[in-house]
Short mmCIF file of C-alpha atoms in Angstrom, two decimals:
data_model
loop_
_atom_site.label_atom_id
_atom_site.label_comp_id
_atom_site.label_asym_id
_atom_site.label_seq_id
_atom_site.Cartn_x
_atom_site.Cartn_y
_atom_site.Cartn_z
CA MET A 1 6.67 19.39 57.69
CA GLU A 2 5.78 15.78 58.24
CA GLU A 3 9.31 14.76 57.40
CA THR A 4 10.64 16.95 60.20
CA THR A 5 8.14 15.46 62.66
CA ILE A 6 9.06 11.85 62.01
CA LEU A 7 12.78 12.65 62.08
CA GLU A 8 12.42 14.45 65.40
CA ALA A 9 10.38 11.60 66.82
CA LEU A 10 12.99 9.04 65.78
CA LYS A 11 15.81 11.09 67.27
CA ARG A 12 13.93 11.39 70.55
CA ARG A 13 12.99 7.73 70.67
CA PHE A 14 16.44 6.38 69.73
CA PRO A 15 18.98 8.96 70.93
CA LYS A 16 21.87 6.48 70.64
CA GLY A 17 20.78 4.56 67.56
CA VAL A 18 20.05 7.49 65.25
CA VAL A 19 23.30 9.18 64.33
CA ASP A 20 21.90 11.76 61.94
CA ALA A 21 18.51 12.78 60.59
CA SER A 22 17.92 15.12 57.69
CA ALA A 23 15.66 15.64 54.70
CA PRO A 24 17.87 16.45 51.70
CA LEU A 25 15.69 17.51 48.75
CA GLY A 26 12.66 16.61 50.83
CA ASP A 27 13.57 12.93 51.27
CA ALA A 28 13.49 11.97 54.92
CA THR A 29 16.75 10.19 55.70
CA ILE A 30 18.14 8.79 58.92
CA VAL A 31 21.64 7.49 59.46
CA ILE A 32 21.68 4.88 62.18
CA ARG A 33 24.16 2.66 63.95
CA LYS A 34 24.44 -0.86 62.67
CA ASP A 35 23.40 -2.51 65.95
CA ALA A 36 20.29 -0.31 66.27
CA LEU A 37 18.65 -1.70 63.13
CA LEU A 38 16.63 -4.42 64.83
CA GLU A 39 15.05 -2.06 67.36
CA ILE A 40 14.28 0.77 64.93
CA ILE A 41 12.70 -1.37 62.18
CA PRO A 42 9.86 -2.88 64.31
CA PHE A 43 9.14 0.58 65.70
CA LEU A 44 8.76 1.96 62.17
CA LYS A 45 6.62 -0.94 61.03
CA GLU A 46 4.02 -0.47 63.77
CA LYS A 47 1.52 2.36 64.17
CA PRO A 48 1.59 5.32 63.89
CA TYR A 49 4.16 5.11 61.06
CA GLU A 50 3.19 1.80 59.43
CA PHE A 51 6.06 1.47 56.97
CA ALA A 52 4.59 -1.68 55.48
CA MET A 53 6.68 -1.84 52.32
CA LEU A 54 10.39 -2.38 51.86
CA LEU A 55 10.86 -0.60 48.52
CA ASP A 56 14.56 -1.28 48.18
CA LEU A 57 17.50 -2.64 50.05
CA THR A 58 20.91 -2.07 48.58
CA CYS A 59 24.50 -1.23 49.31
CA VAL A 60 27.15 1.26 48.22
CA ASP A 61 30.91 0.78 48.31
CA TYR A 62 32.91 3.80 49.48
CA PRO A 63 36.52 2.54 49.50
CA GLU A 64 37.86 5.80 50.98
CA ARG A 65 35.73 5.58 54.12
CA ALA A 66 36.84 3.94 57.34
CA GLU A 67 33.61 1.92 57.35
CA ARG A 68 33.59 0.95 53.75
CA PHE A 69 30.07 -0.22 52.92
CA GLU A 70 26.87 1.73 53.38
CA MET A 71 23.59 -0.14 53.45
CA VAL A 72 20.59 1.80 52.16
CA TYR A 73 16.99 0.87 52.96
CA HIS A 74 13.98 2.55 51.41
CA LEU A 75 10.70 2.17 53.28
CA PHE A 76 7.23 3.20 52.18
CA SER A 77 4.16 3.70 54.29
CA LEU A 78 0.98 2.87 52.39
CA ALA A 79 -1.17 4.32 55.17
CA ALA A 80 0.54 7.71 55.27
CA ASN A 81 1.91 7.82 51.69
CA ARG A 82 5.34 8.57 53.08
CA ARG A 83 8.86 7.37 52.37
CA LEU A 84 11.87 6.97 54.64
CA ARG A 85 15.48 6.25 53.80
CA ILE A 86 17.68 4.49 56.33
CA LYS A 87 21.45 4.33 55.98
CA LEU A 88 24.03 2.54 58.04
CA SER A 89 27.74 2.00 57.69
CA VAL A 90 29.35 -1.43 57.68
CA PRO A 91 33.10 -2.00 58.14
CA GLU A 92 34.83 -4.42 55.79
CA ASP A 93 36.38 -6.57 58.54
CA ALA A 94 32.97 -7.17 60.18
CA ALA A 95 30.68 -7.00 57.17
CA VAL A 96 27.64 -8.48 58.89
CA VAL A 97 24.24 -6.80 59.14
CA ASP A 98 21.08 -8.13 60.74
CA SER A 99 18.70 -9.65 58.22
CA LEU A 100 15.28 -8.10 57.67
CA VAL A 101 13.67 -11.22 56.19
CA ARG A 102 11.53 -11.71 59.30
CA PHE A 103 9.97 -8.26 58.68
CA TRP A 104 9.68 -8.24 54.89
CA LYS A 105 9.83 -11.34 52.74
CA ASN A 106 11.23 -9.46 49.75
CA ALA A 107 14.31 -8.71 51.83
CA ASP A 108 15.31 -12.34 51.14
CA TRP A 109 16.44 -11.87 47.53
CA LEU A 110 17.49 -8.25 48.03
CA GLU A 111 19.89 -9.33 50.75
CA ARG A 112 21.12 -12.20 48.63
CA GLU A 113 21.85 -9.70 45.86
CA VAL A 114 23.81 -7.47 48.23
CA PHE A 115 25.73 -10.49 49.49
CA ASP A 116 26.45 -11.57 45.91
CA MET A 117 27.58 -8.15 44.67
CA PHE A 118 29.29 -6.72 47.78
CA GLY A 119 30.03 -9.63 50.11
CA VAL A 120 28.07 -8.16 53.02
CA ARG A 121 26.65 -10.97 55.14
CA PHE A 122 23.26 -10.96 56.84
CA ALA A 123 22.83 -12.50 60.26
CA GLY A 124 19.65 -14.52 60.49
CA HIS A 125 19.10 -14.87 56.75
CA PRO A 126 17.44 -18.24 55.99
CA ASP A 127 19.34 -19.03 52.78
CA LEU A 128 22.28 -16.73 52.09
CA ARG A 129 23.52 -17.85 48.65
CA ARG A 130 24.62 -15.94 45.58
CA LEU A 131 21.65 -14.65 43.60
CA PHE A 132 23.01 -13.55 40.21
CA MET A 133 26.53 -14.89 39.75
CA ASN A 134 27.23 -18.57 39.25
CA ASP A 135 28.32 -20.68 42.20
CA GLY A 136 31.96 -20.88 41.10
CA PHE A 137 32.32 -17.11 40.86
CA VAL A 138 35.18 -15.69 42.93
CA GLY A 139 34.84 -12.26 44.52
CA HIS A 140 32.10 -9.68 44.58
CA PRO A 141 31.84 -7.76 41.29
CA LEU A 142 30.30 -4.49 42.49
CA ARG A 143 33.09 -3.83 44.97
CA LYS A 144 35.14 -0.94 43.69
CA ASP A 145 38.35 -2.98 43.90
CA TYR A 146 37.00 -5.76 41.67
CA PRO A 147 39.11 -5.45 38.47
CA LEU A 148 37.08 -3.80 35.71
CA ARG A 149 38.39 -6.12 33.00
CA LYS A 150 38.37 -9.31 35.02
CA ARG A 151 36.31 -12.06 33.41
CA GLN A 152 35.34 -15.42 34.84
CA PRO A 153 33.94 -17.44 31.94
CA MET A 154 32.12 -20.64 32.82
CA ILE A 155 33.51 -22.56 29.85
CA PRO A 156 36.98 -22.42 28.27
CA LEU A 157 37.33 -19.75 25.60
CA ARG A 158 38.65 -20.32 22.07
CA LYS A 159 42.21 -19.35 21.03
CA MET B 1 13.22 -41.73 -36.23
CA SER B 2 13.23 -45.06 -34.62
CA ASP B 3 17.04 -45.54 -34.41
CA ARG B 4 17.60 -42.48 -32.16
CA ILE B 5 18.69 -43.44 -28.67
CA GLU B 6 16.63 -41.61 -26.10
CA ARG B 7 19.00 -40.15 -23.42
CA PRO B 8 17.95 -38.28 -20.29
CA PRO B 9 19.28 -34.71 -20.17
CA PHE B 10 22.30 -34.17 -17.94
CA VAL B 11 24.27 -31.32 -16.39
CA LEU B 12 27.98 -31.15 -15.76
CA ALA B 13 29.05 -29.48 -12.51
CA LYS B 14 31.70 -29.59 -9.88
CA LEU B 15 30.47 -31.49 -6.83
CA ASP B 16 31.50 -28.62 -4.55
CA GLN B 17 29.44 -26.15 -6.56
CA LEU B 18 26.42 -28.41 -6.59
CA ILE B 19 26.56 -28.97 -2.85
CA THR B 20 27.14 -25.34 -1.94
CA TRP B 21 24.41 -24.20 -4.33
CA SER B 22 21.88 -26.33 -2.50
CA GLN B 23 23.28 -25.48 0.92
CA LYS B 24 23.24 -21.72 0.52
CA ASN B 25 19.73 -21.57 -0.90
CA SER B 26 18.19 -23.69 1.80
CA LEU B 27 19.49 -22.42 5.13
CA TRP B 28 17.50 -23.34 8.20
CA PRO B 29 18.06 -20.68 10.83
CA PHE B 30 18.02 -21.33 14.54
CA GLY B 31 17.01 -17.99 15.93
CA SER B 32 18.42 -17.56 19.39
CA GLY B 33 16.94 -14.24 20.40
CA LEU B 34 18.89 -13.23 23.50
CA ALA B 35 18.07 -9.53 23.59
CA CYS B 36 16.63 -6.66 21.57
CA CYS B 37 18.33 -7.89 18.36
CA ALA B 38 15.70 -10.63 18.36
CA ILE B 39 13.05 -8.05 17.47
CA GLU B 40 14.96 -7.06 14.32
CA MET B 41 15.49 -10.72 13.49
CA ILE B 42 11.75 -11.36 13.80
CA ALA B 43 11.06 -8.29 11.65
CA THR B 44 13.42 -9.72 9.04
CA ALA B 45 11.39 -12.90 8.99
CA ALA B 46 8.09 -11.03 8.66
CA ALA B 47 6.36 -9.95 5.47
CA ARG B 48 8.03 -6.59 4.94
CA TYR B 49 11.61 -7.83 4.66
CA ASP B 50 10.67 -11.43 3.92
CA ILE B 51 13.71 -13.59 4.56
CA ALA B 52 11.90 -16.30 2.56
CA ARG B 53 13.20 -14.62 -0.61
CA PHE B 54 16.59 -16.11 0.21
CA GLY B 55 15.40 -19.58 1.11
CA MET B 56 15.54 -19.33 4.88
CA GLU B 57 12.04 -18.59 6.05
CA LEU B 58 11.70 -21.46 8.49
CA PHE B 59 13.11 -20.48 11.87
CA ARG B 60 13.44 -23.67 13.84
CA ALA B 61 12.93 -23.89 17.56
CA SER B 62 15.30 -26.84 17.84
CA PRO B 63 19.02 -26.73 17.00
CA ARG B 64 18.81 -30.27 15.64
CA GLN B 65 16.64 -29.05 12.77
CA ALA B 66 18.78 -26.04 11.90
CA ASP B 67 22.11 -25.33 10.22
CA LEU B 68 22.39 -21.56 10.69
CA PHE B 69 22.86 -20.24 14.22
CA ILE B 70 21.88 -16.55 14.40
CA VAL B 71 23.16 -15.35 17.78
CA ALA B 72 20.96 -12.30 18.19
CA GLY B 73 21.80 -10.44 21.35
CA THR B 74 23.92 -10.27 24.48
CA VAL B 75 25.59 -13.49 25.55
CA THR B 76 26.19 -13.42 29.29
CA ASN B 77 28.79 -15.58 30.94
CA LYS B 78 26.00 -17.63 32.48
CA MET B 79 24.37 -18.14 29.07
CA ALA B 80 27.63 -19.07 27.32
CA PRO B 81 27.62 -22.80 28.23
CA ILE B 82 24.04 -23.08 26.96
CA ILE B 83 24.85 -21.32 23.67
CA ARG B 84 27.87 -23.58 23.22
CA ARG B 85 25.76 -26.68 23.87
CA LEU B 86 23.04 -25.56 21.44
CA TRP B 87 25.73 -25.11 18.78
CA GLU B 88 27.14 -28.55 19.52
CA GLN B 89 23.67 -30.04 19.10
CA MET B 90 23.42 -28.73 15.53
CA ALA B 91 24.35 -31.22 12.83
CA ASP B 92 27.19 -30.41 10.43
CA PRO B 93 27.44 -28.50 8.15
CA LYS B 94 26.52 -25.48 10.21
CA TRP B 95 27.19 -21.76 10.22
CA VAL B 96 27.15 -19.07 12.89
CA VAL B 97 26.14 -15.44 12.45
CA ALA B 98 26.93 -13.01 15.29
CA MET B 99 24.19 -10.42 15.05
CA GLY B 100 24.64 -7.07 16.78
CA ASN B 101 27.44 -5.42 18.72
CA CYS B 102 26.87 -7.54 21.83
CA ALA B 103 27.33 -10.82 20.01
CA VAL B 104 30.25 -9.36 18.04
CA SER B 105 32.27 -7.94 20.93
CA GLY B 106 30.21 -7.54 24.07
CA GLY B 107 29.01 -4.19 22.76
CA PRO B 108 28.07 -1.64 25.41
CA PHE B 109 28.64 -4.17 28.21
CA PRO B 110 32.36 -4.45 29.02
CA THR B 111 31.44 -5.96 32.37
CA TYR B 112 32.07 -8.92 34.62
CA ALA B 113 28.80 -10.54 33.54
CA VAL B 114 28.98 -10.46 29.73
CA LEU B 115 30.92 -12.62 27.31
CA GLN B 116 33.03 -10.26 25.18
CA GLY B 117 31.88 -11.59 21.82
CA VAL B 118 30.36 -14.93 20.92
CA ASP B 119 33.42 -15.71 18.78
CA ARG B 120 35.13 -16.52 22.08
CA ILE B 121 33.12 -19.73 22.23
CA LEU B 122 31.86 -20.39 18.68
CA PRO B 123 33.48 -20.21 15.23
CA VAL B 124 31.62 -17.21 13.82
CA ASP B 125 31.29 -16.94 10.03
CA ILE B 126 29.74 -13.49 9.73
CA HIS B 127 29.77 -10.57 12.17
CA ILE B 128 26.98 -8.03 11.75
CA ALA B 129 27.57 -4.71 13.54
CA GLY B 130 24.76 -2.49 14.72
CA CYS B 131 22.83 -1.86 17.90
CA PRO B 132 20.64 -3.48 16.79
CA PRO B 133 21.37 -4.07 13.09
CA THR B 134 18.48 -3.18 10.83
CA PRO B 135 16.72 -5.98 8.95
CA GLN B 136 18.62 -4.76 5.87
CA GLY B 137 21.83 -5.21 7.85
CA LEU B 138 20.91 -8.75 8.82
CA LEU B 139 19.92 -9.59 5.24
CA ASN B 140 23.20 -8.14 3.98
CA GLY B 141 25.07 -10.34 6.42
CA LEU B 142 23.12 -13.40 5.36
CA LEU B 143 23.78 -12.66 1.68
CA LEU B 144 27.49 -12.38 2.52
CA LEU B 145 27.19 -15.73 4.24
CA GLN B 146 25.62 -17.21 1.12
CA GLU B 147 28.54 -15.91 -0.95
CA ARG B 148 30.91 -17.42 1.54
CA ILE B 149 29.15 -20.77 1.44
CA ALA B 150 29.29 -20.67 -2.37
CA LYS B 151 33.08 -20.34 -2.19
CA SER B 152 33.54 -23.15 0.33
CA HIS B 153 34.70 -26.69 -0.47
CA PRO B 154 32.40 -29.12 1.30
CA THR B 155 34.06 -32.15 -0.28
CA LYS B 156 37.17 -31.38 1.78
CA GLU B 157 35.06 -31.70 4.89
CA ILE B 158 34.20 -35.30 4.13
CA PHE B 159 37.51 -36.41 5.54
CA ASN B 160 38.09 -33.47 7.86
CA PRO B 161 34.86 -32.12 9.37
CA ASP B 162 36.74 -29.29 11.08
CA ALA B 163 38.37 -28.00 7.88
CA ARG B 164 36.02 -25.02 7.78
CA ARG B 165 36.63 -23.88 11.35
#
């Protein structure tokens, strides 16, 4: 019931920004437009919803889609014991999303991970460097078109 | 009898045999526990399996004090330069054991991040399969290594240190 209420409220409040709202398997999920992120997030963080925690921030590569990458945010409200999933599509030729570091500090490394693995950039990120791969690494290994058997050793191999 | 000449007892042996006999019975392992294989390696060193029976109870924390490199676990591409440097810091003669499927071939990680077998960067003497190998498996590998050392010719390495590799 609550899920329906918050989804309805978001649709009413952001008629342009929220593309779709549903609760598959009871998980409240909204699909939003990329440029609406920075107005929806502060709204969700304040009362009455108080989504104080960013549980996860990640990305999925769908090569068959027109807008290839899909960012996924998982929010948690400690006050209401409620979760919300936010999705937005990102095209490959303009793979830039607004950074959420100013709202949640843990977004810093999560966004660096997404940049490292998928090559999605984050506007306003204070220090957008690779997080896992070494500095000389070429490409983004979790993209579906990264060759499965491609190796980039840091030292020359024997034989 | 006063005219008997007292002589110290002596043993005749080939120099190679003498050297390898002392080498194989006094291995000093450098345990590089990189993943879950380390647990089995530690268990091998503990009382139940007691690696001390074979003369190698002292796991050293420094490669400069060791001559047996037990690579126990997954070697990632980022870890590879460090593993290579640790091996280079060990004094000759030295041996390398690749313990577990990850160190042998990359194991269950055929991915962008993992080195596909530590033999890509080090000359491995013994590969021990298993995920992880049991302590019996590790001991079996180390006994094979001892046999291998016993058959080696260290005198050849005096003039050519890389003869073994």
